[in-house]
Amino acid sequence: NAGVTQTPKFRILKIGQSMTLQCTQDMNHNYMYWYRQDPGMGLKLIYYSVGAGITDKGEVPNGYNVSRSTTEDFPLRLELAAPSQTSVYFCASSYSAANYGYTFGSGTRLTVV
Amino acid sequence: AQKITQTQPGMFVQEKEAVTLDCTYDTSDPSYGLFWYKQPSSGEMIFLIYQGSYDQQNATEGRYSLNFQKARKSANLVISASQLGDSAMYFCAMRDDTGGFKTIFGAGTRLFVKA
């Protein structure tokens, strides 16, 4: 049981480049989330999805886009990368039941130079 | 708006002793969930314990317990019999039960366990 799989684990981007962070879960979770964690800080919600075809903005959505065409996949797209997007990105998923914590992926460390 | 506050940037505890990590929260919603997550130096996020806003008893999971004081809006994590492997960053989090189950996180407390 793989849980939540994120790729890549590390990436260096040049300013203005674009990329997609991949996230896949095999637990049939309806709810999926993207967070970013800046050094020494807590996690900030970028986007979330309550099911296939449904996405919504979180606290810090600017500069990002998401899609949810299947239950399993929730990719995060960065357009025109900026140094402010240097961060660790976590994908997470959860059951719809209220008392379950999130299952997190292992994270993607992104540096924009 | 919901808010989570962790006022202890760092804490030290002697091995085998108990330690309390503080967390206060603010919300106007009657239904919410409170969580603690552990982040070791390897970087992964590990779910530790959950407390629902309507739960009458404090949650416990092995050596972890959550001291839930609803009137004071606090949800402190107590780790008993600390082990060297407990050295990590600990995040308090609150989930919105109104839809989407969005969760906000505190800034975290770094715990150092001394041998």
mmCIF file of C-alpha atoms in Angstrom:
data_model
loop_
_atom_site.group_PDB
_atom_site.id
_atom_site.type_symbol
_atom_site.label_atom_id
_atom_site.label_comp_id
_atom_site.label_asym_id
_atom_site.label_seq_id
_atom_site.Cartn_x
_atom_site.Cartn_y
_atom_site.Cartn_z
ATOM 1 C CA ASN A 1 0.000 0.000 0.000
ATOM 2 C CA ALA A 2 1.880 3.066 -1.270
ATOM 3 C CA GLY A 3 -0.318 5.750 0.374
ATOM 4 C CA VAL A 4 0.393 9.199 -1.085
ATOM 5 C CA THR A 5 3.160 9.388 -3.685
ATOM 6 C CA GLN A 6 4.739 12.664 -4.710
ATOM 7 C CA THR A 7 7.171 13.232 -7.548
ATOM 8 C CA PRO A 8 9.745 14.624 -7.948
ATOM 9 C CA LYS A 9 11.418 14.727 -4.526
ATOM 10 C CA PHE A 10 13.715 17.586 -5.483
ATOM 11 C CA ARG A 11 13.688 20.149 -8.268
ATOM 12 C CA ILE A 12 15.556 23.313 -9.175
ATOM 13 C CA LEU A 13 13.728 25.721 -11.468
ATOM 14 C CA LYS A 14 14.844 28.909 -13.120
ATOM 15 C CA ILE A 15 12.732 32.021 -12.729
ATOM 16 C CA GLY A 16 9.918 31.995 -15.274
ATOM 17 C CA GLN A 17 9.953 28.254 -15.876
ATOM 18 C CA SER A 18 6.916 26.080 -15.281
ATOM 19 C CA MET A 19 6.494 22.639 -13.821
ATOM 20 C CA THR A 20 3.949 20.181 -12.483
ATOM 21 C CA LEU A 21 4.235 18.487 -9.118
ATOM 22 C CA GLN A 22 2.601 15.086 -9.242
ATOM 23 C CA CYS A 23 0.524 13.553 -6.439
ATOM 24 C CA THR A 24 -1.166 10.150 -6.491
ATOM 25 C CA GLN A 25 -2.959 8.267 -3.734
ATOM 26 C CA ASP A 26 -4.157 4.681 -3.776
ATOM 27 C CA MET A 27 -6.451 4.779 -0.733
ATOM 28 C CA ASN A 28 -9.590 5.927 -2.578
ATOM 29 C CA HIS A 29 -9.662 9.125 -0.534
ATOM 30 C CA ASN A 30 -12.057 11.777 -1.770
ATOM 31 C CA TYR A 31 -10.269 14.700 -0.119
ATOM 32 C CA MET A 32 -6.882 15.877 -1.340
ATOM 33 C CA TYR A 33 -4.766 18.908 -0.447
ATOM 34 C CA TRP A 34 -1.649 20.795 -1.440
ATOM 35 C CA TYR A 35 0.364 22.617 1.216
ATOM 36 C CA ARG A 36 3.620 24.519 1.150
ATOM 37 C CA GLN A 37 6.040 24.747 4.049
ATOM 38 C CA ASP A 38 8.529 27.579 4.123
ATOM 39 C CA PRO A 39 11.684 27.141 6.239
ATOM 40 C CA GLY A 40 10.931 27.049 9.967
ATOM 41 C CA MET A 41 7.235 27.601 9.397
ATOM 42 C CA GLY A 42 3.977 25.708 9.506
ATOM 43 C CA LEU A 43 2.043 24.530 6.482
ATOM 44 C CA LYS A 44 -0.053 26.823 4.327
ATOM 45 C CA LEU A 45 -2.930 25.467 2.215
ATOM 46 C CA ILE A 46 -2.588 26.175 -1.503
ATOM 47 C CA TYR A 47 -5.515 24.261 -3.053
ATOM 48 C CA TYR A 48 -7.792 21.423 -2.080
ATOM 49 C CA SER A 49 -10.282 19.053 -3.684
ATOM 50 C CA VAL A 50 -13.302 17.264 -2.243
ATOM 51 C CA GLY A 51 -13.615 14.869 -5.177
ATOM 52 C CA ALA A 52 -12.918 14.344 -8.855
ATOM 53 C CA GLY A 53 -13.768 17.449 -10.854
ATOM 54 C CA ILE A 54 -14.009 19.728 -7.795
ATOM 55 C CA THR A 55 -11.213 22.034 -6.631
ATOM 56 C CA ASP A 56 -11.040 25.159 -4.518
ATOM 57 C CA LYS A 57 -8.516 27.736 -3.371
ATOM 58 C CA GLY A 58 -6.814 27.675 -0.010
ATOM 59 C CA GLU A 59 -4.873 30.391 1.818
ATOM 60 C CA VAL A 60 -2.093 30.962 -0.738
ATOM 61 C CA PRO A 61 -3.284 29.992 -4.259
ATOM 62 C CA ASN A 62 -1.611 32.740 -6.313
ATOM 63 C CA GLY A 63 0.868 31.402 -8.852
ATOM 64 C CA TYR A 64 -0.534 27.873 -8.771
ATOM 65 C CA ASN A 65 -3.184 25.806 -10.495
ATOM 66 C CA VAL A 66 -4.617 22.358 -9.873
ATOM 67 C CA SER A 67 -6.843 19.807 -11.551
ATOM 68 C CA ARG A 68 -8.604 16.673 -10.319
ATOM 69 C CA SER A 69 -9.668 14.524 -13.235
ATOM 70 C CA THR A 70 -9.547 11.277 -11.230
ATOM 71 C CA THR A 71 -9.911 10.315 -7.565
ATOM 72 C CA GLU A 72 -6.288 9.190 -7.464
ATOM 73 C CA ASP A 73 -4.433 12.146 -8.982
ATOM 74 C CA PHE A 74 -4.120 15.771 -7.885
ATOM 75 C CA PRO A 75 -1.302 17.548 -9.751
ATOM 76 C CA LEU A 76 -0.122 21.050 -8.824
ATOM 77 C CA ARG A 77 0.990 23.325 -11.644
ATOM 78 C CA LEU A 78 3.429 26.203 -11.153
ATOM 79 C CA GLU A 79 3.382 28.750 -13.953
ATOM 80 C CA LEU A 80 6.145 31.345 -14.274
ATOM 81 C CA ALA A 81 8.122 30.245 -11.226
ATOM 82 C CA ALA A 82 9.307 32.970 -8.834
ATOM 83 C CA PRO A 83 11.888 32.848 -5.988
ATOM 84 C CA SER A 84 8.996 33.274 -3.514
ATOM 85 C CA GLN A 85 7.806 29.805 -4.526
ATOM 86 C CA THR A 86 10.949 28.204 -3.115
ATOM 87 C CA SER A 87 9.494 25.870 -0.518
ATOM 88 C CA VAL A 88 8.708 22.278 0.399
ATOM 89 C CA TYR A 89 5.418 21.137 -1.074
ATOM 90 C CA PHE A 90 3.287 18.482 0.564
ATOM 91 C CA CYS A 91 0.351 16.650 -0.900
ATOM 92 C CA ALA A 92 -2.105 15.057 1.529
ATOM 93 C CA SER A 93 -5.311 13.084 1.422
ATOM 94 C CA SER A 94 -8.023 12.062 3.866
ATOM 95 C CA TYR A 95 -11.233 10.108 4.241
ATOM 96 C CA SER A 96 -14.396 12.108 4.351
ATOM 97 C CA ALA A 97 -14.930 10.830 7.882
ATOM 98 C CA ALA A 98 -14.208 13.567 10.386
ATOM 99 C CA ASN A 99 -11.845 11.872 12.777
ATOM 100 C CA TYR A 100 -9.128 10.853 10.365
ATOM 101 C CA GLY A 101 -5.891 12.770 10.119
ATOM 102 C CA TYR A 102 -4.270 13.436 6.809
ATOM 103 C CA THR A 103 -1.954 11.013 5.083
ATOM 104 C CA PHE A 104 0.924 13.044 3.701
ATOM 105 C CA GLY A 105 3.274 12.429 0.831
ATOM 106 C CA SER A 106 7.005 12.674 1.449
ATOM 107 C CA GLY A 107 7.199 16.184 0.003
ATOM 108 C CA THR A 108 8.861 17.943 -2.932
ATOM 109 C CA ARG A 109 11.685 20.366 -2.201
ATOM 110 C CA LEU A 110 11.567 23.096 -4.846
ATOM 111 C CA THR A 111 14.174 25.800 -5.324
ATOM 112 C CA VAL A 112 13.617 28.652 -7.770
ATOM 113 C CA VAL A 113 16.793 30.469 -8.812
ATOM 114 C CA ALA B 1 -11.374 33.323 10.852
ATOM 115 C CA GLN B 2 -9.739 30.281 12.358
ATOM 116 C CA LYS B 3 -6.334 30.578 13.980
ATOM 117 C CA ILE B 4 -3.847 28.243 15.653
ATOM 118 C CA THR B 5 -1.132 29.529 17.986
ATOM 119 C CA GLN B 6 1.910 27.659 19.260
ATOM 120 C CA THR B 7 3.927 29.972 21.493
ATOM 121 C CA GLN B 8 6.896 27.697 22.221
ATOM 122 C CA PRO B 9 9.421 27.788 19.353
ATOM 123 C CA GLY B 10 11.610 25.242 21.135
ATOM 124 C CA MET B 11 11.412 22.939 24.142
ATOM 125 C CA PHE B 12 13.922 20.743 25.937
ATOM 126 C CA VAL B 13 13.023 17.644 27.937
ATOM 127 C CA GLN B 14 15.077 14.999 29.685
ATOM 128 C CA GLU B 15 14.719 11.472 28.410
ATOM 129 C CA LYS B 16 12.000 9.504 30.261
ATOM 130 C CA GLU B 17 10.307 12.649 31.532
ATOM 131 C CA ALA B 18 6.942 14.023 30.398
ATOM 132 C CA VAL B 19 6.583 17.203 28.346
ATOM 133 C CA THR B 20 3.640 19.423 27.413
ATOM 134 C CA LEU B 21 3.509 21.298 24.119
ATOM 135 C CA ASP B 22 1.085 24.209 24.125
ATOM 136 C CA CYS B 23 -1.548 25.001 21.518
ATOM 137 C CA THR B 24 -4.377 27.511 21.551
ATOM 138 C CA TYR B 25 -6.932 27.976 18.840
ATOM 139 C CA ASP B 26 -9.648 30.357 17.807
ATOM 140 C CA THR B 27 -12.794 29.571 15.854
ATOM 141 C CA SER B 28 -16.436 30.549 15.828
ATOM 142 C CA ASP B 29 -17.528 27.182 14.432
ATOM 143 C CA PRO B 30 -19.130 24.762 16.904
ATOM 144 C CA SER B 31 -17.799 21.705 15.070
ATOM 145 C CA TYR B 32 -14.082 21.292 14.473
ATOM 146 C CA GLY B 33 -11.252 18.839 14.909
ATOM 147 C CA LEU B 34 -7.890 19.301 16.559
ATOM 148 C CA PHE B 35 -4.808 17.360 15.530
ATOM 149 C CA TRP B 36 -1.155 16.994 16.344
ATOM 150 C CA TYR B 37 1.424 16.028 13.748
ATOM 151 C CA LYS B 38 5.084 15.145 14.156
ATOM 152 C CA GLN B 39 7.749 16.101 11.630
ATOM 153 C CA PRO B 40 11.118 14.392 12.218
ATOM 154 C CA SER B 41 14.285 15.763 10.677
ATOM 155 C CA SER B 42 13.674 13.503 7.682
ATOM 156 C CA GLY B 43 10.787 15.796 6.781
ATOM 157 C CA GLU B 44 7.725 13.563 6.601
ATOM 158 C CA MET B 45 4.513 14.537 8.395
ATOM 159 C CA ILE B 46 3.118 11.940 10.797
ATOM 160 C CA PHE B 47 -0.386 12.112 12.266
ATOM 161 C CA LEU B 48 -0.297 11.568 16.049
ATOM 162 C CA ILE B 49 -3.638 12.250 17.685
ATOM 163 C CA TYR B 50 -7.107 13.682 17.095
ATOM 164 C CA GLN B 51 -9.693 15.416 19.318
ATOM 165 C CA GLY B 52 -13.173 16.314 18.146
ATOM 166 C CA SER B 53 -14.856 19.440 19.464
ATOM 167 C CA TYR B 54 -17.747 17.421 20.860
ATOM 168 C CA ASP B 55 -15.630 14.729 22.477
ATOM 169 C CA GLN B 56 -16.116 14.670 26.228
ATOM 170 C CA GLN B 57 -12.923 12.820 27.054
ATOM 171 C CA ASN B 58 -9.344 13.734 26.252
ATOM 172 C CA ALA B 59 -7.851 11.704 23.416
ATOM 173 C CA THR B 60 -4.994 9.296 24.079
ATOM 174 C CA GLU B 61 -2.768 7.342 21.716
ATOM 175 C CA GLY B 62 -0.052 5.366 23.445
ATOM 176 C CA ARG B 63 2.366 7.850 25.017
ATOM 177 C CA TYR B 64 0.504 10.805 23.513
ATOM 178 C CA SER B 65 -2.461 12.495 25.130
ATOM 179 C CA LEU B 66 -4.295 15.651 24.205
ATOM 180 C CA ASN B 67 -5.301 17.935 27.064
ATOM 181 C CA PHE B 68 -8.448 19.512 25.611
ATOM 182 C CA GLN B 69 -9.835 22.529 27.475
ATOM 183 C CA LYS B 70 -12.669 23.788 25.333
ATOM 184 C CA ALA B 71 -13.564 26.870 27.364
ATOM 185 C CA ARG B 72 -9.957 28.030 27.248
ATOM 186 C CA LYS B 73 -9.616 26.989 23.601
ATOM 187 C CA SER B 74 -6.492 25.025 24.263
ATOM 188 C CA ALA B 75 -5.375 21.636 22.972
ATOM 189 C CA ASN B 76 -2.015 20.836 24.536
ATOM 190 C CA LEU B 77 -0.081 17.707 23.602
ATOM 191 C CA VAL B 78 1.397 15.695 26.447
ATOM 192 C CA ILE B 79 4.155 13.215 25.666
ATOM 193 C CA SER B 80 4.891 10.836 28.521
ATOM 194 C CA ALA B 81 8.188 9.017 29.074
ATOM 195 C CA SER B 82 10.050 10.968 26.372
ATOM 196 C CA GLN B 83 12.386 9.049 24.097
ATOM 197 C CA LEU B 84 15.304 10.278 21.990
ATOM 198 C CA GLY B 85 13.246 9.494 18.906
ATOM 199 C CA ASP B 86 10.659 12.064 20.002
ATOM 200 C CA SER B 87 13.050 14.854 19.009
ATOM 201 C CA ALA B 88 11.197 16.510 16.143
ATOM 202 C CA MET B 89 8.996 19.401 15.110
ATOM 203 C CA TYR B 90 5.421 19.173 16.393
ATOM 204 C CA PHE B 91 2.510 20.928 14.730
ATOM 205 C CA CYS B 92 -0.905 21.619 16.190
ATOM 206 C CA ALA B 93 -3.657 21.821 13.585
ATOM 207 C CA MET B 94 -7.370 22.556 13.391
ATOM 208 C CA ARG B 95 -9.759 21.210 10.790
ATOM 209 C CA ASP B 96 -12.771 23.022 9.428
ATOM 210 C CA ASP B 97 -15.825 20.739 9.597
ATOM 211 C CA THR B 98 -18.045 22.896 7.426
ATOM 212 C CA GLY B 99 -16.917 21.302 4.167
ATOM 213 C CA GLY B 100 -13.675 20.314 2.524
ATOM 214 C CA PHE B 101 -12.145 19.406 5.863
ATOM 215 C CA LYS B 102 -9.522 22.055 5.348
ATOM 216 C CA THR B 103 -6.870 22.112 8.058
ATOM 217 C CA ILE B 104 -4.785 25.046 9.258
ATOM 218 C CA PHE B 105 -1.469 24.520 11.033
ATOM 219 C CA GLY B 106 0.376 26.327 13.771
ATOM 220 C CA ALA B 107 3.983 27.453 13.394
ATOM 221 C CA GLY B 108 5.253 24.427 15.280
ATOM 222 C CA THR B 109 7.332 23.630 18.356
ATOM 223 C CA ARG B 110 10.724 21.979 18.055
ATOM 224 C CA LEU B 111 11.254 19.407 20.800
ATOM 225 C CA PHE B 112 14.734 18.331 21.853
ATOM 226 C CA VAL B 113 15.022 15.231 24.029
ATOM 227 C CA LYS B 114 18.244 15.084 26.053
ATOM 228 C CA ALA B 115 19.894 11.812 27.053
#
